Coordinates of C-alpha atoms and ligand atoms in Angstrom, one line a residue:
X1 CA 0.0 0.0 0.0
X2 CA 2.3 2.3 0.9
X3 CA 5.0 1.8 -1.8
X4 CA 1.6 2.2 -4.6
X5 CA 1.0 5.5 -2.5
X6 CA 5.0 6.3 -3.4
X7 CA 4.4 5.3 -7.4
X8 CA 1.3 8.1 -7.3
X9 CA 3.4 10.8 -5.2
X10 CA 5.9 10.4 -7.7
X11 CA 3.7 10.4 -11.0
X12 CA 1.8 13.3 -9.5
X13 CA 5.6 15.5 -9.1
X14 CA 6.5 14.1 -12.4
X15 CA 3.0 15.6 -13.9
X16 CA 3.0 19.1 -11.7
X17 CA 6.5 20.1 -13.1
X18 CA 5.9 18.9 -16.6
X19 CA 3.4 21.8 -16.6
X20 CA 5.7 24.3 -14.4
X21 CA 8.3 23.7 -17.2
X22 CA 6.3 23.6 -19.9
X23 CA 7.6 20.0 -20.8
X24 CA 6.2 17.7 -23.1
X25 CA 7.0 14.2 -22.5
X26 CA 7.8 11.6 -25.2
X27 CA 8.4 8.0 -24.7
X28 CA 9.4 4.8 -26.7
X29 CA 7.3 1.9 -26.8
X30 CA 10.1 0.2 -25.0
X31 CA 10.1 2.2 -21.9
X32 CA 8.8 0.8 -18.4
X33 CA 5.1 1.3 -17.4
X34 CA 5.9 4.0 -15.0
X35 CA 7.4 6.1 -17.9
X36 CA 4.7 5.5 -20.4
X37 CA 2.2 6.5 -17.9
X38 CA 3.4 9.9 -16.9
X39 CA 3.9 10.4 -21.3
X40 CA 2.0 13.0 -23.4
X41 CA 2.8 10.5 -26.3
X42 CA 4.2 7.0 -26.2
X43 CA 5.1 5.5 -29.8
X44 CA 7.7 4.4 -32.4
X45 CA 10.8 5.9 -33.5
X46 CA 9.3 8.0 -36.1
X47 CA 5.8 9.0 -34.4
X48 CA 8.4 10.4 -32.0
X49 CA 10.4 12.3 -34.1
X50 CA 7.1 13.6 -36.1
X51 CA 5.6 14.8 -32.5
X52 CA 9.1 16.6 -31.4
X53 CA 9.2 18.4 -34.6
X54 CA 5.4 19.4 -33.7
X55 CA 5.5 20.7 -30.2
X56 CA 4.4 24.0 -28.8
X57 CA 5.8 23.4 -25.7
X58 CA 9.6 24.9 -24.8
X59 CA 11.1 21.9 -23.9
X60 CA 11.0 18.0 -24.6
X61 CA 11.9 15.2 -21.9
X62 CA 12.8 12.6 -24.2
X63 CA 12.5 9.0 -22.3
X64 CA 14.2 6.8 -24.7
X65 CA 18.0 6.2 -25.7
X66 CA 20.3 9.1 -26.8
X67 CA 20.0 9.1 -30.3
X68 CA 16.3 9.6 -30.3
X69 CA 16.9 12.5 -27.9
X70 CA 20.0 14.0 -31.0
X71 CA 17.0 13.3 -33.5
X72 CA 14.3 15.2 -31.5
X73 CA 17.1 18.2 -31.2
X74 CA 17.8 18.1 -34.7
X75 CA 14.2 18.5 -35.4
X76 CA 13.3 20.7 -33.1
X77 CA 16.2 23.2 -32.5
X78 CA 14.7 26.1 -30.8
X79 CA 13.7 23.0 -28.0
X80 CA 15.2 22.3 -24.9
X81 CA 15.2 18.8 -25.3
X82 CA 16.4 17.0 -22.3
X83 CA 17.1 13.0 -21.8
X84 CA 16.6 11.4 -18.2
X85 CA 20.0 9.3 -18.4
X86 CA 22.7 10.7 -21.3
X87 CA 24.3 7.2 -20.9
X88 CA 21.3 6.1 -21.9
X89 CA 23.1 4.4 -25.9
X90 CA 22.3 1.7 -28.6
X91 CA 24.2 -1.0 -29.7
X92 CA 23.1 -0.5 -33.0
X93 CA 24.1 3.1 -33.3
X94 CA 27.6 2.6 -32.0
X95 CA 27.9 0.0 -34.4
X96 CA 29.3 2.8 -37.2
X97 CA 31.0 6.2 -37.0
X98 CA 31.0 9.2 -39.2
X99 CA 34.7 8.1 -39.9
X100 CA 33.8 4.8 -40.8
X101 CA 30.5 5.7 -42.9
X102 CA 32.8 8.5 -44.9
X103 CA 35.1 5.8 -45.7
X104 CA 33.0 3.5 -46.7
X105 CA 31.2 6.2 -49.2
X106 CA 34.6 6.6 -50.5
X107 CA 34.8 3.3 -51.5
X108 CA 31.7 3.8 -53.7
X109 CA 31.2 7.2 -55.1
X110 CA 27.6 8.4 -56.2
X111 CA 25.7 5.5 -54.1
X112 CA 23.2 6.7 -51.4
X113 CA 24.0 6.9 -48.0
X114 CA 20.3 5.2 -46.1
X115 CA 21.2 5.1 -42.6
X116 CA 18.5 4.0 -39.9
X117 CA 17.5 6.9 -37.1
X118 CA 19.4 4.4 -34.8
X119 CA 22.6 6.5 -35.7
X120 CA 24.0 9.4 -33.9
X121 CA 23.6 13.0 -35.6
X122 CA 27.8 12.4 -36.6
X123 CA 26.5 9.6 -38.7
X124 CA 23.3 11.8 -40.1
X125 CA 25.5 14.3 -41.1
X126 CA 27.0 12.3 -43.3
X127 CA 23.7 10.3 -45.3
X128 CA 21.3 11.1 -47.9
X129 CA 18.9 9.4 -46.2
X130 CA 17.2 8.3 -43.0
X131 CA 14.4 5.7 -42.8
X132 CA 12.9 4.0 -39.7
X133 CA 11.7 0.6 -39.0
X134 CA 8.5 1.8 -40.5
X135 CA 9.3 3.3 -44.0
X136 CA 13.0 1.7 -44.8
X137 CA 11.3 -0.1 -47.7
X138 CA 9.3 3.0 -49.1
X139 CA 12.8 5.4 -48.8
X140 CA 14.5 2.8 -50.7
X141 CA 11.6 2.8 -53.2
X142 CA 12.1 6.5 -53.8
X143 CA 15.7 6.5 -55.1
X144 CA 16.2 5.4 -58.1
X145 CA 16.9 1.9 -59.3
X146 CA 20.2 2.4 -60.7
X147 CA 21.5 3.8 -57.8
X148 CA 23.7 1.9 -55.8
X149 CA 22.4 2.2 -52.2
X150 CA 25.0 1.9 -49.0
X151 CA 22.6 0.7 -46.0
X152 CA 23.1 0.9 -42.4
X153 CA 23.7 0.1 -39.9
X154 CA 21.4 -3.2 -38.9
X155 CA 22.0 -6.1 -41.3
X156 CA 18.5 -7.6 -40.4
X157 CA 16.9 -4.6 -41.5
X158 CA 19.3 -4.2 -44.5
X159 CA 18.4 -7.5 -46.0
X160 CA 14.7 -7.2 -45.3
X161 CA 14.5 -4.4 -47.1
X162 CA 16.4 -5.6 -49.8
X163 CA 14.5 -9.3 -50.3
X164 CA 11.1 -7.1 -50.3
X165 CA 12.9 -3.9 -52.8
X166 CA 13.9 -7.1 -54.9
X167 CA 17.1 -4.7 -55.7
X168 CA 20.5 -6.5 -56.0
X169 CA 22.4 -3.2 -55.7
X170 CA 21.9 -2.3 -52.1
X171 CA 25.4 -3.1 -49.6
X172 CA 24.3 -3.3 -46.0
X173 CA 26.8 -2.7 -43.3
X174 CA 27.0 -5.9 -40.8
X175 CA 25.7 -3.9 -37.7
X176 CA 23.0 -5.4 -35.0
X177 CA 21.0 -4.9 -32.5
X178 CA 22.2 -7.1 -29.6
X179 CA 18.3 -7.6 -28.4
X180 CA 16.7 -8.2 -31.5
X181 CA 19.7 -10.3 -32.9
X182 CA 19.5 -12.0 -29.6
X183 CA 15.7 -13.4 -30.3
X184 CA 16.4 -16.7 -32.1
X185 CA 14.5 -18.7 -35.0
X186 CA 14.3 -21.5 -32.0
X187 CA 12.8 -19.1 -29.5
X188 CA 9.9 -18.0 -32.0
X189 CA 9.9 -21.2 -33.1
X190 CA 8.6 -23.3 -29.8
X191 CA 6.2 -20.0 -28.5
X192 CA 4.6 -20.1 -32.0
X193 CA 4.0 -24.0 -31.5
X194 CA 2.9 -23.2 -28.1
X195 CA 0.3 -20.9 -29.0
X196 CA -1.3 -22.9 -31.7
X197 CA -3.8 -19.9 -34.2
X198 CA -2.1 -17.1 -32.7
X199 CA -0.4 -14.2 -34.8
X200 CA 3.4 -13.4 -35.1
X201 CA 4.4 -10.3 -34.9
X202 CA 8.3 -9.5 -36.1
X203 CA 10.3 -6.2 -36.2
X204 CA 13.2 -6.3 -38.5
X205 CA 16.0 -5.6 -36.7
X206 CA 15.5 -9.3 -35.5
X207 CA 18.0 -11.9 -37.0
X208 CA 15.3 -14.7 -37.1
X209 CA 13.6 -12.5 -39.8
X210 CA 15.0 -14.1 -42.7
X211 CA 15.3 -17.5 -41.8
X212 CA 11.4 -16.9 -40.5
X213 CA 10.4 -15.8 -43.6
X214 CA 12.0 -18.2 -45.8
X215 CA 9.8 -21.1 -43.4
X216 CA 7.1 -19.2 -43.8
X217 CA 7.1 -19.0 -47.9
X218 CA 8.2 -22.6 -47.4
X219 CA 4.5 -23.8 -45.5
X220 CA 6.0 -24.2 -42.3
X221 CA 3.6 -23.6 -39.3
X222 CA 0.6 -24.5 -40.9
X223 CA -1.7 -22.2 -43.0
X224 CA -3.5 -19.3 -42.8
X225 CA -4.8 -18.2 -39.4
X226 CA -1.8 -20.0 -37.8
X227 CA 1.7 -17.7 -37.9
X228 CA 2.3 -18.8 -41.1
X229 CA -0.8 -16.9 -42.7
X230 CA -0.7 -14.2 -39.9
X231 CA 3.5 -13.2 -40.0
X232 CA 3.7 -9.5 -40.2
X233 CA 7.1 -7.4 -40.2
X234 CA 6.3 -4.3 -38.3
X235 CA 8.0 -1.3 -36.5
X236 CA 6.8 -1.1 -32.8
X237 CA 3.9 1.3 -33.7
X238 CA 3.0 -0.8 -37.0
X239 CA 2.7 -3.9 -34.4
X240 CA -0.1 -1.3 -32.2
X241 CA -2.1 -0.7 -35.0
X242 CA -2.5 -4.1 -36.2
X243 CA -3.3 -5.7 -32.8
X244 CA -5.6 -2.9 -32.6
X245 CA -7.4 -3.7 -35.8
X246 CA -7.4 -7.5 -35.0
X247 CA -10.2 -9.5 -33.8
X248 CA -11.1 -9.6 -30.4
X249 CA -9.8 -12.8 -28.9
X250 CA -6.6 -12.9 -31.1
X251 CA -3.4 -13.9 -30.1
X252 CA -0.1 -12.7 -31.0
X253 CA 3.8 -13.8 -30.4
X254 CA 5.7 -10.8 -30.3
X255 CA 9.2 -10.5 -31.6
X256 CA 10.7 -7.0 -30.6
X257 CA 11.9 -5.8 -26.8
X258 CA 9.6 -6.8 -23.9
X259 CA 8.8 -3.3 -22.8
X260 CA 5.7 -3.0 -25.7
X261 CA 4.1 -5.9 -24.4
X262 CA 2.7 -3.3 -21.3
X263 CA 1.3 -0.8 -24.1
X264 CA -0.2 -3.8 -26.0
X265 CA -2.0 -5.3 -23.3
X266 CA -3.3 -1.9 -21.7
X267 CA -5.0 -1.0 -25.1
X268 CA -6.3 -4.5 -26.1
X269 CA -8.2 -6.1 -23.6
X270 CA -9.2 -9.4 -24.2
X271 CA -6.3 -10.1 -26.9
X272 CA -3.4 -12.2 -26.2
X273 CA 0.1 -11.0 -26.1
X274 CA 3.0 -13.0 -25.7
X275 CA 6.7 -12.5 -26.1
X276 CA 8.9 -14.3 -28.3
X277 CA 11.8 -14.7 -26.0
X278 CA 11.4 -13.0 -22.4
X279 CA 15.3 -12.2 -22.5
X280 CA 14.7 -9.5 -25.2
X281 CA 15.2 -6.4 -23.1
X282 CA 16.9 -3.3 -23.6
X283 CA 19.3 -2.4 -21.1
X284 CA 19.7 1.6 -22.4
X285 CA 16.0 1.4 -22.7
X286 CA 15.7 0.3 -18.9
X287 CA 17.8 3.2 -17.8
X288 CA 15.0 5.5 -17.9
X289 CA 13.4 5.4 -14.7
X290 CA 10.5 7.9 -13.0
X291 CA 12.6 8.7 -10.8
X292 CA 15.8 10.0 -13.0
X293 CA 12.6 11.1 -15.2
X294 CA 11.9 13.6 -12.1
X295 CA 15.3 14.3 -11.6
X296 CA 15.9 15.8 -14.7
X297 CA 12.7 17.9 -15.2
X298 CA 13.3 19.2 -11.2
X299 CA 16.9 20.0 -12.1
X300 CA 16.5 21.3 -15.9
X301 CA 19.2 19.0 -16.3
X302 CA 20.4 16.4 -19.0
X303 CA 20.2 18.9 -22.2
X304 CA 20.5 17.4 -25.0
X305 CA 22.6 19.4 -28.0
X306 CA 23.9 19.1 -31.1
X307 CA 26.1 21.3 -32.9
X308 CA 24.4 23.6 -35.1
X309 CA 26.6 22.3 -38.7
X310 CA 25.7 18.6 -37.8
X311 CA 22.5 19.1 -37.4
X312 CA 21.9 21.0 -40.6
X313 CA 23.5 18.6 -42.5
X314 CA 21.5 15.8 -40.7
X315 CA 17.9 18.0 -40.4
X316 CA 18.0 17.3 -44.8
X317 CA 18.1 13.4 -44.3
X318 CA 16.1 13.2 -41.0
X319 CA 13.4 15.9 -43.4
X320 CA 13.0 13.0 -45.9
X321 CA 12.6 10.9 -43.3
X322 CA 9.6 12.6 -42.3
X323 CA 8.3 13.4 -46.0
X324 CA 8.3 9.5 -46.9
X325 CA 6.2 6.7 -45.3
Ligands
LIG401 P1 11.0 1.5 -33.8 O1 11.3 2.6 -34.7 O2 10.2 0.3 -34.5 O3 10.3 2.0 -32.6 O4 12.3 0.8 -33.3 C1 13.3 1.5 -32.6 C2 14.3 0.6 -32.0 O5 15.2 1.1 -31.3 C3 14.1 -0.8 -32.1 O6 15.0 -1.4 -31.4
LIG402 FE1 19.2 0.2 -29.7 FE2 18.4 -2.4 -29.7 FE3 17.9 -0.9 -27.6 FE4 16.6 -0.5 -29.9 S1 16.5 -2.3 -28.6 S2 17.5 1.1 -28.6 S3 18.2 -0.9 -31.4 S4 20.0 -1.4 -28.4

């Protein structure tokens, strides 16, 4: 009793200074309950980005890992936009540097730069374009099909894209995610047979895309109505929508980080949600607690800034981010 009386004293500080400092609050799907609950908007990497580059209010709390925070900056430049915990990173995004990408691009002159948002602004700087989870295949549509395309930095996503483009001239860089890559064709493999009709839900940064899809084309798991006839590939907000639009009394096996199985089962009563592996959390993710949530908004502290040439050069790919998809 008492520690639930401690969880509303601290939501009800965390809401009272929002307004004192005219804060909005944005939060990843991946973020504990706590944190989505105190949120103005909880959502996907590019809902988030959209709704930074939209706000009235002076500054943005960001609860989600630090290259969101660079992007929401980047967007939003007149902001204050703070982050609860700066060591708050991604594996993914350290998994290339602007030195790196610019030598890369050497080595092929005149092909586009597509990097994923999970990149810091050194690494925006440098592409053409960004894409998200949620409209990499649709960016990649819009360049044209003689160009030779450099992807990066998430393999899974990388060859996703390219098995649905059908293009044979796109070079992905051999970067992961070390929860996604961590969820294995065997984990999906014995939830799916354990939850026999129910849906499976896959983001692509998972390394059991592929292989799932190639079983998949292949009959495995029975037919439709079974995983087989009900595999989707889907950002974190693509995987809300379509449980929202799904029957009532549908089930689903989630592939993607733990933390949007809370929003999932909040919103869909009477659905079943279940995780494809219950190891798939994200430690940078999980660093964002109410408390340091508090912290920050009490203390003004945490700013997140990027230098003003960096985040020109990135606000041109990061803008056709936001036009496509
Ligand atoms: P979404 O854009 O699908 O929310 O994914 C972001 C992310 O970090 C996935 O791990
Ligand atoms: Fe980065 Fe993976 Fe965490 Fe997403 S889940 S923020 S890609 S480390």
């Amino acid at each position: 009793m008492q520690a639930q009386e401690a969880v509303e004293g601290l939501r009800e500080e965390i809401l009272r200074l929002k307004s004192e400092r005219d804060a909005v609050i944005l939060a990843h799907n991946y973020q504990v309950p706590q944190v989505q609950d105190v949120a103005d908007f909880v959502g996907d990497s590019l809902g988030l980005a959209r709704r930074a580059a939209e706000t009235d209010s002076g500054r943005i709390l960001f609860c989600g890992v630090h290259f969101m925070a660079e992007t929401a900056s980047i967007v939003s430049p007149d902001k204050r936009v703070l982050i609860p915990d700066p060591e708050a990173g991604c594996s993914l995004s350290s998994s290339i540097t602007a030195g790196e990408l610019r030598e890369w691009k050497g080595r092929h002159p005149g092909a586009a730069a597509v990097g994923y948002v999970n990149t810091t602004a050194d690494v925006k700087a440098e592409l053409d374009y960004c894409c998200t989870s949620s409209n990499a295949v649709d960016v990649v549509n819009a360049i044209p099909g003689d160009r030779e395309i450099l992807f990066l930095p998430d393999m899974f996503l990388g060859s996703y894209v390219a098995r649905v483009t059908g293009r044979k001239n796109i070079r992905v860089w051999a970067g992961e995610c070390h929860v996604h890559a961590g969820i294995t064709p065997e984990d999906v493999t014995s939830k799916i047979r354990s939850m026999p009709g129910a849906q499976f839900l896959i983001h692509p940064e998972c390394s059991c895309t592929t292989p799932m899809l190639d079983a998949a084309a292949a009959g495995a798991y029975g037919g439709a109505g079974t995983a087989a006839g009900g595999m989707r590939v889907l950002s974190t907000e693509g995987m809300m929508r379509h449980a929202a639009s799904a029957a009532q009394g549908s089930r689903f096996v989630v592939a993607t980080e733990t933390g949007i199985l809370y929003r999932m089962r909040r919103q869909n009563p009477g659905k079943t949600f279940a995780p494809a592996s219950e190891e798939a959390e994200c430690k940078y993710m999980k660093m964002i607690t109410p408390e340091k949530v508090r912290d920050s908004l009490l203390h003004d502290r945490h700013e997140v800034r990027v230098p003003p040439a960096t985040a020109s050069k990135a606000r041109l790919a990061i803008r056709r981010m936001l036009e496509i998809g």
